[in-house]
Coordinates of N, CA, C and O in Angstrom, one line a residue:
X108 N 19.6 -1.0 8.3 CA 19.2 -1.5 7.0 C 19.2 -0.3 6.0 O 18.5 0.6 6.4
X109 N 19.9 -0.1 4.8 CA 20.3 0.6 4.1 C 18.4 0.5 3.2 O 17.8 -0.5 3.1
X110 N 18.1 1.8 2.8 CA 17.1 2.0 1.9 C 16.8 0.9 0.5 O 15.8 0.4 0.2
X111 N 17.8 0.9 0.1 CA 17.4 0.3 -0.8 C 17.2 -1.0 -0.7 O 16.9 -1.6 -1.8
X112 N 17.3 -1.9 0.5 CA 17.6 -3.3 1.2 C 16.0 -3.3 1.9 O 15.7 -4.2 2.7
X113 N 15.2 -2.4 1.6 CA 13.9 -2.2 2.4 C 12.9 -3.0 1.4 O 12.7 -2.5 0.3
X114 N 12.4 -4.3 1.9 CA 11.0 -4.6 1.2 C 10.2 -3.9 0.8 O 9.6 -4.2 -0.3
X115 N 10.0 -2.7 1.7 CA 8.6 -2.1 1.1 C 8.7 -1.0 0.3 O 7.8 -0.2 0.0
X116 N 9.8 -1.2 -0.1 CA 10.0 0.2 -1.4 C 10.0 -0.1 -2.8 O 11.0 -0.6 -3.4
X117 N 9.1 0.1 -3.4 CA 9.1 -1.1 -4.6 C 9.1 0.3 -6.0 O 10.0 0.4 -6.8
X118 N 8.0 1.2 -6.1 CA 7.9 2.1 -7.4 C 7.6 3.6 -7.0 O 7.6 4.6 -7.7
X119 N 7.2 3.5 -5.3 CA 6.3 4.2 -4.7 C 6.8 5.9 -5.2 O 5.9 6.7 -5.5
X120 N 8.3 6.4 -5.2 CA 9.2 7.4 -5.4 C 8.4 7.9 -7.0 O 8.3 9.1 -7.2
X121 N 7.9 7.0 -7.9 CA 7.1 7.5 -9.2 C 5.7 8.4 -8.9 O 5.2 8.9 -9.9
X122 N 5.2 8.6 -7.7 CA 4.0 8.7 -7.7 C 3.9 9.2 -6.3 O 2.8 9.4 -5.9
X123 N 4.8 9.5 -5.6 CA 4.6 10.0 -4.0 C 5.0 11.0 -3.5 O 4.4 11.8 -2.7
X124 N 6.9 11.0 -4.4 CA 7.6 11.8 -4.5 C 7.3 13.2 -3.8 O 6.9 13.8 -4.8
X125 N 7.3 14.2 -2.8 CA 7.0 15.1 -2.5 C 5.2 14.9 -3.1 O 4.7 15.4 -4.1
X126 N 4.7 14.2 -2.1 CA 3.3 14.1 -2.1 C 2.9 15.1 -0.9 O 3.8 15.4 -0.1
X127 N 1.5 15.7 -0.7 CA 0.7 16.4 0.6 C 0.3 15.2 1.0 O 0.3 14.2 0.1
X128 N 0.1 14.9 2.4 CA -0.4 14.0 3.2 C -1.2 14.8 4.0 O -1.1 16.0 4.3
X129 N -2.3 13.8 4.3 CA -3.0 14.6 5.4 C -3.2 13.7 6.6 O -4.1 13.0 6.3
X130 N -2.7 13.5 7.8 CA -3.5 12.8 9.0 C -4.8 12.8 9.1 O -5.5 13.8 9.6
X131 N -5.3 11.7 8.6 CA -7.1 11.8 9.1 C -7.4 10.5 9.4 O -6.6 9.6 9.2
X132 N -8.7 10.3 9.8 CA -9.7 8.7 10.2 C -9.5 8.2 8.6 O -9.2 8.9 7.6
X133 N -9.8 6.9 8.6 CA -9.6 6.5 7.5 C -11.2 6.7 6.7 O -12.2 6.5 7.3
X134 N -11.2 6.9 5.8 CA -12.6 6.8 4.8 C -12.4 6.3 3.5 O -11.4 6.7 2.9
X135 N -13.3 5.1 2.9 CA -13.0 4.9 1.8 C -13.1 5.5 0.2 O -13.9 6.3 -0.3
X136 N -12.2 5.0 -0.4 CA -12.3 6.2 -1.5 C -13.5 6.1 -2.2 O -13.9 7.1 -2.7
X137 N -14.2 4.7 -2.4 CA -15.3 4.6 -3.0 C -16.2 4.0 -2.3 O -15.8 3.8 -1.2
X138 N -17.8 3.4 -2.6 CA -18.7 3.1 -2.3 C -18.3 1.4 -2.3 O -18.9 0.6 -1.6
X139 N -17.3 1.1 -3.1 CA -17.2 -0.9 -3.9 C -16.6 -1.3 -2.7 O -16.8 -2.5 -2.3
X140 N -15.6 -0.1 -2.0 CA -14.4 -1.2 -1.0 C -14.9 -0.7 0.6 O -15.7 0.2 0.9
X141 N -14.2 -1.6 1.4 CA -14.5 -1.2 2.5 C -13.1 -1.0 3.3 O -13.3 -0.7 4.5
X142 N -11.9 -1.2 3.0 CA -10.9 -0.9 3.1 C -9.9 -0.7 2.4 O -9.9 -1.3 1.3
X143 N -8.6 0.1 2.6 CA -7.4 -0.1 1.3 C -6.1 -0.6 2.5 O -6.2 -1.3 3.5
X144 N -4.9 -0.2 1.9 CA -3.8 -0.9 2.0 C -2.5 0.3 2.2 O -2.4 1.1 1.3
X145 N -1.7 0.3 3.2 CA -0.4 1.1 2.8 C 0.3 1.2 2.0 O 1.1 0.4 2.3
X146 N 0.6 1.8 0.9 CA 1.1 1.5 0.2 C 2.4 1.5 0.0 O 3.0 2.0 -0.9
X147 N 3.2 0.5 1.4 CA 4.3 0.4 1.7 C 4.4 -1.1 2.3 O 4.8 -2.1 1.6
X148 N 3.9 -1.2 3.6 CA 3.7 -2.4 4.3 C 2.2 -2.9 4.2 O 1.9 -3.5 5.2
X149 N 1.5 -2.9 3.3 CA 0.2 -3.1 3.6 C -0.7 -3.7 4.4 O -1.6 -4.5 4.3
X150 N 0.0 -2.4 5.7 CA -1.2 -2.7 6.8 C -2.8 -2.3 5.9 O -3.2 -1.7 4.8
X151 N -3.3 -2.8 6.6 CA -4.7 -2.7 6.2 C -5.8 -1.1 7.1 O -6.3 -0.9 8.3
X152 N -5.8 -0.6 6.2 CA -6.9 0.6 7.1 C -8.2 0.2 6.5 O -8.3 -0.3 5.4
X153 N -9.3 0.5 7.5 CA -10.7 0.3 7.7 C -11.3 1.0 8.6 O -10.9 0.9 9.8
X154 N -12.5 1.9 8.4 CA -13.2 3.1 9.0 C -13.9 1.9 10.5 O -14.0 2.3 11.6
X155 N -14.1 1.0 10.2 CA -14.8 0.4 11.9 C -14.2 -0.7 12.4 O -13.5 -1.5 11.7
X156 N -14.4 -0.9 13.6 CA -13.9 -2.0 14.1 C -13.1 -3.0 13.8 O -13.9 -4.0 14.0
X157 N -12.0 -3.5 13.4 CA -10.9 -4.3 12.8 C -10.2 -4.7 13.6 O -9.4 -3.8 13.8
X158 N -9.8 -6.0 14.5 CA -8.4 -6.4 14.9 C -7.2 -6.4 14.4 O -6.1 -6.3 15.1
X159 N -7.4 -6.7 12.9 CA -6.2 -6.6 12.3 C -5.7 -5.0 11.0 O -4.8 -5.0 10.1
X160 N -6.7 -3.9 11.5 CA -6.5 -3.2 10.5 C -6.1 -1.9 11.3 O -5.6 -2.3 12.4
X161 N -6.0 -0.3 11.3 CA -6.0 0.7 11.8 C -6.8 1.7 10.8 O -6.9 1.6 9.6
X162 N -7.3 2.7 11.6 CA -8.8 3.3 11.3 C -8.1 4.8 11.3 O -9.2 5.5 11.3
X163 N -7.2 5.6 11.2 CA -6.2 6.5 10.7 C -5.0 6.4 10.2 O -4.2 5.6 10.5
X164 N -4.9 7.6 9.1 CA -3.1 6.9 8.9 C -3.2 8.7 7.6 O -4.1 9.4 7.4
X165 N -2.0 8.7 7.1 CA -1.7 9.9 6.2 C -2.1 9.5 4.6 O -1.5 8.6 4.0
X166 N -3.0 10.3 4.1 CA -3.5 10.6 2.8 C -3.1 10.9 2.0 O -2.1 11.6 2.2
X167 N -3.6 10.9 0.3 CA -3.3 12.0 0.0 C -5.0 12.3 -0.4 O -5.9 11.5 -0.3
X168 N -4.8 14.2 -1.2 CA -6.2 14.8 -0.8 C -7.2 13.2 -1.4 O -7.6 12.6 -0.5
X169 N -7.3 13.0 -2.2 CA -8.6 12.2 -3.3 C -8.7 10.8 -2.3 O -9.3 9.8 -2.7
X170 N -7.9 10.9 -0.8 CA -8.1 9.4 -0.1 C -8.1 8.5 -1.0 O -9.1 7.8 -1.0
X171 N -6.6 8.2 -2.1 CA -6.5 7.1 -2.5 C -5.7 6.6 -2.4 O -5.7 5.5 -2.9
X172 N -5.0 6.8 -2.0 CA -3.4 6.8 -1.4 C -2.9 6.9 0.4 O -2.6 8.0 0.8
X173 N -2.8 5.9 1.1 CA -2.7 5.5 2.2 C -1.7 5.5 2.7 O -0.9 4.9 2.0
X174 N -1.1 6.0 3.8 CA 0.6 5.5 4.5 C 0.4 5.4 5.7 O -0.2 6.3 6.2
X175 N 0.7 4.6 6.4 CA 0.9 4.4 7.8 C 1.5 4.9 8.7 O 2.6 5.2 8.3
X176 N 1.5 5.4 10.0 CA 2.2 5.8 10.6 C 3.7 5.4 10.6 O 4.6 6.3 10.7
X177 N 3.9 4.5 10.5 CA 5.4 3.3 11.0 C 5.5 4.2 9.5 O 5.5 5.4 9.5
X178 N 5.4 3.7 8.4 CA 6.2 3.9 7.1 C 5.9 5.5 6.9 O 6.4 5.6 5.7
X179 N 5.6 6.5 7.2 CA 5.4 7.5 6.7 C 6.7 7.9 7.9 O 7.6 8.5 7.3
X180 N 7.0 7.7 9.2 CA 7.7 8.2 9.7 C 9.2 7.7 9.1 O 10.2 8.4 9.2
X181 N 9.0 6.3 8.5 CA 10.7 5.6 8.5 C 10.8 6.4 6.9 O 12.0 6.5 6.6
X182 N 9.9 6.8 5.9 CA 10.5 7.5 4.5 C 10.0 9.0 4.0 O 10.2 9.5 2.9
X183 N 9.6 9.5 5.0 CA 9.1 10.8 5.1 C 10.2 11.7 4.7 O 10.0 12.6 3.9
X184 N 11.6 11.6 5.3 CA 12.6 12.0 4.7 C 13.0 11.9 2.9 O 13.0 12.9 2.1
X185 N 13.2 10.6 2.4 CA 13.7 10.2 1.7 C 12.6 10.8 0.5 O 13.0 11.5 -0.4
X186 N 11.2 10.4 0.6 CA 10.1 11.5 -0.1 C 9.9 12.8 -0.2 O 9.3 13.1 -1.3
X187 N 10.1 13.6 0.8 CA 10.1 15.2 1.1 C 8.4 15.2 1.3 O 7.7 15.9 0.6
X188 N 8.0 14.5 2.1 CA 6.7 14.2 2.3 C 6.4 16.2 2.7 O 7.3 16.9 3.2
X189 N 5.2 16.6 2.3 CA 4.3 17.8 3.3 C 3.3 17.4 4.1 O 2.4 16.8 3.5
X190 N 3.0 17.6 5.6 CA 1.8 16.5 5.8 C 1.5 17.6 6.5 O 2.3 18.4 7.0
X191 N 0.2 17.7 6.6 CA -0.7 18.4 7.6 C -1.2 17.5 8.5 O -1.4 16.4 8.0
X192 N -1.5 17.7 9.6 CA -2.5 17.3 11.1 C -1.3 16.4 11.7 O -1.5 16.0 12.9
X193 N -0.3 16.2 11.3 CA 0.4 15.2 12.0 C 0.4 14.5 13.2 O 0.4 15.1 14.3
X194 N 0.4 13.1 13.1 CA 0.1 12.6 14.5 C 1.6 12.6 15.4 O 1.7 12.2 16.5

């Protein structure tokens, strides 16, 4: 599948573009939510117990901005991602 034929690529290149990532547990960015969303495939991350969520994934520093393992490895290229802790 050719990049631009990918569902989950929609504006993300405006705002990610050679983003820092950090591998960590997931934490929420504020006190209101109790989880956020990849901002590719929106898996769901959540700090406790979830069947349907995952409780690590790559950041950026202000934990508002979420990526998944699966999507951070399939566009990590095409972004020039920097990531520290890497899983």
């Amino acid at each position: 599948m050719r990049e631009a034929d990918d569902w989950r690529l929609t504006n993300q290149l405006g705002y990610l573009k050679k983003a820092k990532l950090k591998w960590q547990p997931y934490v929420p960015s504020s006190k209101e939510n109790d989880h956020d969303h990849c901002e590719f495939c929106f898996t769901k991350f959540m700090s406790e117990g979830s069947a349907d969520a995952v409780s690590c994934g790559y950041a950026t520093s202000d934990r508002y901005r979420w990526v998944c393992q699966t999507c951070f490895h399939d566009f990590s290229e095409l972004f020039e991602w920097q990531a520290d802790g890497a899983a």
